[in-house]
């Protein structure tokens, strides 16, 4: 009986209990997950406590909010590069859907309007600033360069590899990839999405995930390094630039532009004035010296000879 009992005990211990099953979110390593029943895993995002759909990408707004949580509250996740741009770091206000609210404000009551990618598109103001709508970022231009190799990749093969990457890893339908152009070592990708599909991903979220992957700061739970291969050869991305284009032009006022032009004009006028003044002074000195020299000659001519 003892050997049989030992075998049965071993089998019982070998079967993992639901309490010890790992419950993770494949598309978001910042999500806190808990198994609240057999086969039922619920994940919520750090920073906003919103439920996370781990079958697709998390919205950029929720991701930015999660990045603002101190490292100690994100448990044992490794340090991340905080989101920063020319306006500095801010904790975004998000709709329940995950979309950015049209108006964003920081702790000093400074506010501005943003697009669907969370990028500032107006001058900064106070809390009286009104943002009538959330303007959609319809076009995203991605430029990247790869490390030079002995021979350039085949153009159709590069387009196919990147299309498969965006479709499989970022869940983006190929119809939103408007063009992929390759001029070694430069690759240009244009994403075009008039409206976010109800059961699909937003191109702004795709660009954010892709940027994190290229910078070795992946949002995916596996934290696996981005690996792109073209016909079996590694496409090693070296540099990345992302440009956002809205359906409507930005609403920056002309004050800063006018101030800049005024400063340039002032510098030019001052420089020209100083130059003219210097030329006049030099001319005056030259004329004065010539007059003195002429007067001396005249005195020598008029002075009678002692002989």
Coordinates of C-alpha atoms in Angstrom, one line a residue:
X1 CA 0.0 0.0 0.0
X2 CA 2.8 2.4 0.8
X3 CA 4.3 2.4 -2.7
X4 CA 0.8 2.9 -4.2
X5 CA 0.1 5.7 -1.8
X6 CA 3.3 7.4 -2.7
X7 CA 2.5 7.3 -6.4
X8 CA -0.9 8.7 -5.8
X9 CA 0.5 11.5 -3.6
X10 CA 3.1 12.3 -6.3
X11 CA 0.4 12.6 -8.9
X12 CA -1.7 14.9 -6.7
X13 CA 1.3 17.2 -6.1
X14 CA 2.2 17.2 -9.8
X15 CA -1.2 18.6 -10.8
X16 CA -1.0 22.4 -10.3
X17 CA -3.8 23.9 -8.3
X18 CA -5.8 26.9 -9.6
X19 CA -4.4 29.1 -6.8
X20 CA -0.9 28.5 -8.1
X21 CA -1.6 28.8 -11.9
X22 CA 0.2 31.8 -13.5
X23 CA -2.3 34.3 -14.8
X24 CA -0.8 36.9 -17.1
X25 CA -1.7 39.3 -19.9
X26 CA 0.2 38.5 -23.1
X27 CA -0.1 41.9 -24.6
X28 CA 0.5 44.0 -21.5
X29 CA 3.1 43.3 -18.9
X30 CA 1.8 46.2 -16.7
X31 CA -1.5 44.5 -16.2
X32 CA -2.2 42.9 -12.8
X33 CA -4.0 39.6 -13.3
X34 CA -5.9 37.3 -10.8
X35 CA -7.6 34.0 -11.3
X36 CA -11.0 34.4 -9.9
X37 CA -12.3 31.0 -11.0
X38 CA -11.4 27.8 -12.9
X39 CA -10.1 28.9 -16.2
X40 CA -11.1 32.5 -15.6
X41 CA -8.3 35.1 -15.5
X42 CA -9.2 38.8 -14.9
X43 CA -6.6 41.5 -15.7
X44 CA -6.6 45.1 -14.7
X45 CA -4.2 47.9 -15.7
X46 CA -2.0 49.5 -13.2
X47 CA -2.7 53.2 -12.8
X48 CA -6.3 53.2 -14.0
X49 CA -7.7 49.9 -12.7
X50 CA -9.5 49.4 -16.0
X51 CA -10.1 45.8 -17.2
X52 CA -7.6 44.8 -20.0
X53 CA -8.5 42.8 -23.1
X54 CA -5.4 40.7 -23.4
X55 CA -6.3 39.5 -26.9
X56 CA -5.5 42.8 -28.4
X57 CA -3.3 45.9 -27.8
X58 CA -4.0 48.2 -24.8
X59 CA -4.8 51.9 -25.7
X60 CA -1.9 54.3 -25.7
X61 CA -3.6 56.5 -23.1
X62 CA -3.9 53.7 -20.6
X63 CA -0.3 52.7 -21.3
X64 CA 0.9 56.3 -20.6
X65 CA -1.0 56.3 -17.4
X66 CA 0.5 53.0 -16.3
X67 CA 4.0 54.4 -17.0
X68 CA 3.4 57.2 -14.5
X69 CA 3.1 54.7 -11.6
X70 CA 6.2 54.6 -9.5
X71 CA 8.4 51.6 -10.0
X72 CA 7.7 50.1 -6.6
X73 CA 4.0 50.0 -7.3
X74 CA 4.7 48.1 -10.5
X75 CA 6.2 45.4 -8.4
X76 CA 9.2 43.7 -10.0
X77 CA 8.9 45.1 -13.5
X78 CA 12.1 46.5 -14.7
X79 CA 12.6 50.3 -15.0
X80 CA 11.1 51.9 -18.0
X81 CA 11.8 55.0 -20.0
X82 CA 9.1 57.5 -19.0
X83 CA 7.1 59.0 -21.7
X84 CA 8.5 62.4 -22.6
X85 CA 8.2 64.8 -25.5
X86 CA 8.9 68.5 -26.0
X87 CA 6.1 69.3 -23.4
X88 CA 7.5 67.0 -20.7
X89 CA 5.9 64.1 -18.9
X90 CA 2.2 64.2 -18.0
X91 CA -0.4 61.8 -16.6
X92 CA -3.1 61.7 -19.3
X93 CA -6.9 61.8 -18.7
X94 CA -8.5 58.9 -20.5
X95 CA -12.0 58.0 -21.5
X96 CA -13.5 54.7 -20.3
X97 CA -12.9 53.4 -23.8
X98 CA -9.2 54.1 -23.5
X99 CA -9.3 57.2 -25.8
X100 CA -7.5 60.4 -24.8
X101 CA -9.7 63.2 -23.6
X102 CA -9.5 66.1 -26.0
X103 CA -8.2 68.4 -23.2
X104 CA -5.2 67.4 -21.1
X105 CA -4.0 69.3 -18.0
X106 CA -1.0 68.9 -15.7
X107 CA -0.7 69.5 -12.0
X108 CA 0.0 73.2 -12.5
X109 CA -3.4 73.8 -14.1
X110 CA -1.8 74.2 -17.6
X111 CA -4.0 72.7 -20.3
X112 CA -3.8 71.9 -24.0
X113 CA -5.7 70.0 -26.7
X114 CA -4.5 66.7 -28.1
X115 CA -5.2 64.4 -31.0
X116 CA -6.1 60.7 -30.8
X117 CA -2.4 59.9 -30.5
X118 CA -2.1 62.1 -27.4
X119 CA 0.1 64.7 -29.2
X120 CA -0.4 68.4 -28.4
X121 CA -2.0 70.3 -31.2
X122 CA -2.7 73.7 -29.6
X123 CA -0.9 76.3 -27.5
X124 CA -1.0 75.8 -23.8
X125 CA -3.5 77.7 -21.7
X126 CA -5.3 77.6 -18.3
X127 CA -8.3 75.5 -17.3
X128 CA -10.6 77.8 -19.2
X129 CA -9.2 76.4 -22.4
X130 CA -11.9 74.6 -24.4
X131 CA -11.2 71.7 -26.8
X132 CA -14.3 71.1 -28.9
X133 CA -13.3 67.8 -30.4
X134 CA -10.7 65.0 -30.3
X135 CA -9.1 65.4 -33.7
X136 CA -8.2 62.1 -35.3
X137 CA -4.6 61.2 -36.3
X138 CA -5.3 59.5 -39.6
X139 CA -1.9 59.1 -41.1
X140 CA 1.3 57.9 -39.4
X141 CA 4.6 57.9 -41.2
X142 CA 7.2 55.5 -39.9
X143 CA 10.8 55.8 -41.1
X144 CA 13.5 53.5 -40.0
X145 CA 17.0 52.4 -41.1
X146 CA 18.6 49.0 -40.8
X147 CA 22.2 48.2 -40.3
X148 CA 24.0 47.9 -43.6
X149 CA 24.8 44.5 -44.9
X150 CA 26.9 43.2 -47.8
X151 CA 23.8 43.3 -50.0
X152 CA 20.4 45.1 -49.9
X153 CA 17.3 43.1 -49.1
X154 CA 14.7 42.4 -51.8
X155 CA 12.1 45.1 -51.9
X156 CA 9.0 42.9 -52.1
X157 CA 10.4 40.6 -49.4
X158 CA 10.9 43.6 -47.0
X159 CA 7.3 44.8 -47.6
X160 CA 6.0 41.2 -47.0
X161 CA 8.0 40.7 -43.8
X162 CA 6.9 44.1 -42.3
X163 CA 3.3 43.5 -43.3
X164 CA 3.3 40.1 -41.6
X165 CA 4.9 41.7 -38.5
X166 CA 2.2 44.4 -38.1
X167 CA -0.5 41.9 -38.8
X168 CA 0.7 39.1 -36.5
X169 CA 2.3 41.0 -33.6
X170 CA 0.3 44.2 -33.5
X171 CA -3.1 42.8 -34.8
X172 CA -3.2 45.5 -37.6
X173 CA -5.2 44.6 -40.7
X174 CA -3.0 44.9 -43.8
X175 CA -5.6 47.3 -45.4
X176 CA -4.4 50.0 -43.0
X177 CA -0.8 49.7 -44.3
X178 CA -1.0 52.1 -47.2
X179 CA 2.5 51.8 -48.5
X180 CA 6.0 50.4 -47.7
X181 CA 8.9 51.8 -49.6
X182 CA 12.5 50.6 -49.4
X183 CA 15.6 52.6 -50.5
X184 CA 18.5 50.8 -48.7
X185 CA 19.0 51.3 -45.8
X186 CA 15.9 53.5 -45.4
X187 CA 12.4 52.0 -45.0
X188 CA 9.3 54.1 -45.1
X189 CA 5.9 52.8 -43.8
X190 CA 2.7 54.8 -44.2
X191 CA -0.3 53.8 -42.0
X192 CA -3.7 55.2 -43.1
X193 CA -6.8 54.7 -40.9
X194 CA -9.8 57.0 -41.2
X195 CA -11.6 55.5 -38.2
X196 CA -10.7 53.0 -35.6
X197 CA -12.5 49.8 -36.3
X198 CA -14.8 48.5 -33.6
X199 CA -13.1 45.2 -33.3
X200 CA -9.6 46.3 -34.3
X201 CA -6.6 48.3 -33.2
X202 CA -5.8 51.9 -33.6
X203 CA -2.7 52.9 -35.6
X204 CA -1.6 55.2 -32.8
X205 CA -1.5 52.2 -30.4
X206 CA 0.3 50.2 -33.1
X207 CA 3.0 52.8 -33.5
X208 CA 3.5 53.1 -29.7
X209 CA 3.9 49.3 -29.3
X210 CA 6.3 49.3 -32.3
X211 CA 8.4 52.2 -30.9
X212 CA 8.7 50.4 -27.6
X213 CA 9.8 47.2 -29.3
X214 CA 12.5 49.0 -31.4
X215 CA 13.8 50.7 -28.2
X216 CA 14.0 47.3 -26.4
X217 CA 11.3 48.3 -24.0
X218 CA 8.6 45.9 -25.1
X219 CA 5.1 46.2 -23.6
X220 CA 4.4 42.5 -24.3
X221 CA 4.5 40.3 -21.2
X222 CA 7.1 38.0 -22.8
X223 CA 9.3 41.1 -23.2
X224 CA 10.8 39.3 -26.1
X225 CA 13.2 41.3 -28.3
X226 CA 11.8 42.4 -31.7
X227 CA 13.0 40.0 -34.4
X228 CA 12.3 40.8 -38.0
X229 CA 13.7 38.5 -40.7
X230 CA 13.6 38.9 -44.4
X231 CA 14.0 35.5 -46.2
X232 CA 15.9 34.2 -43.2
X233 CA 18.2 37.2 -42.8
X234 CA 17.8 39.4 -39.8
X235 CA 16.6 43.0 -40.4
X236 CA 18.4 44.8 -37.7
X237 CA 16.6 48.2 -37.1
X238 CA 19.1 50.9 -36.3
X239 CA 17.1 54.2 -36.1
X240 CA 13.4 55.1 -36.0
X241 CA 11.3 58.2 -36.6
X242 CA 7.5 58.4 -36.3
X243 CA 5.5 61.3 -37.6
X244 CA 1.8 61.9 -36.9
X245 CA -0.6 63.7 -39.3
X246 CA -4.1 64.8 -38.2
X247 CA -7.2 65.1 -40.3
X248 CA -7.2 68.8 -39.4
X249 CA -4.1 71.0 -39.2
X250 CA -2.8 72.0 -35.8
X251 CA -4.2 75.1 -34.1
X252 CA -1.1 76.7 -32.9
X253 CA -1.5 80.5 -32.8
X254 CA 1.0 82.9 -34.5
X255 CA 2.3 84.5 -31.3
X256 CA 5.4 82.4 -31.1
X257 CA 6.0 82.6 -34.8
X258 CA 5.6 86.4 -34.8
X259 CA 7.9 86.7 -31.8
X260 CA 10.5 84.6 -33.5
X261 CA 10.3 86.6 -36.7
X262 CA 10.4 89.8 -34.7
X263 CA 13.6 88.6 -32.9
X264 CA 15.2 87.7 -36.3
X265 CA 14.2 91.1 -37.8
X266 CA 15.6 92.9 -34.7
X267 CA 18.9 91.1 -35.0
X268 CA 19.1 91.8 -38.7
X269 CA 18.3 95.5 -38.3
X270 CA 20.8 95.9 -35.4
X271 CA 23.5 94.1 -37.4
X272 CA 22.8 96.3 -40.5
X273 CA 22.7 99.4 -38.4
X274 CA 26.0 98.6 -36.7
X275 CA 27.5 97.8 -40.1
X276 CA 26.4 101.1 -41.6
X277 CA 27.6 103.0 -38.6
X278 CA 31.1 101.4 -38.9
X279 CA 31.2 102.2 -42.6
X280 CA 30.3 105.8 -41.9
X281 CA 32.9 106.1 -39.2
X282 CA 35.6 104.6 -41.4
X283 CA 34.6 106.9 -44.3
X284 CA 34.7 109.9 -42.0
X285 CA 38.1 109.0 -40.7
X286 CA 39.4 108.4 -44.2
X287 CA 38.0 111.8 -45.3
X288 CA 39.4 113.6 -42.3
X289 CA 42.8 112.1 -42.9
X290 CA 42.7 113.1 -46.6
X291 CA 41.8 116.7 -45.7
X292 CA 44.6 117.0 -43.2
X293 CA 47.0 115.6 -45.8
X294 CA 45.7 118.1 -48.4
X295 CA 46.0 121.1 -46.1
X296 CA 49.6 120.2 -45.2
X297 CA 50.5 120.1 -48.9
X298 CA 48.8 123.5 -49.5
X299 CA 50.8 125.0 -46.6
X300 CA 54.0 123.7 -48.0
X301 CA 53.2 125.2 -51.4
X302 CA 52.3 128.7 -50.0
X303 CA 55.3 128.9 -47.7
X304 CA 58.1 131.0 -49.5
X305 CA 61.4 129.4 -49.9
X306 CA 64.2 130.7 -47.7
X307 CA 66.7 130.5 -50.5

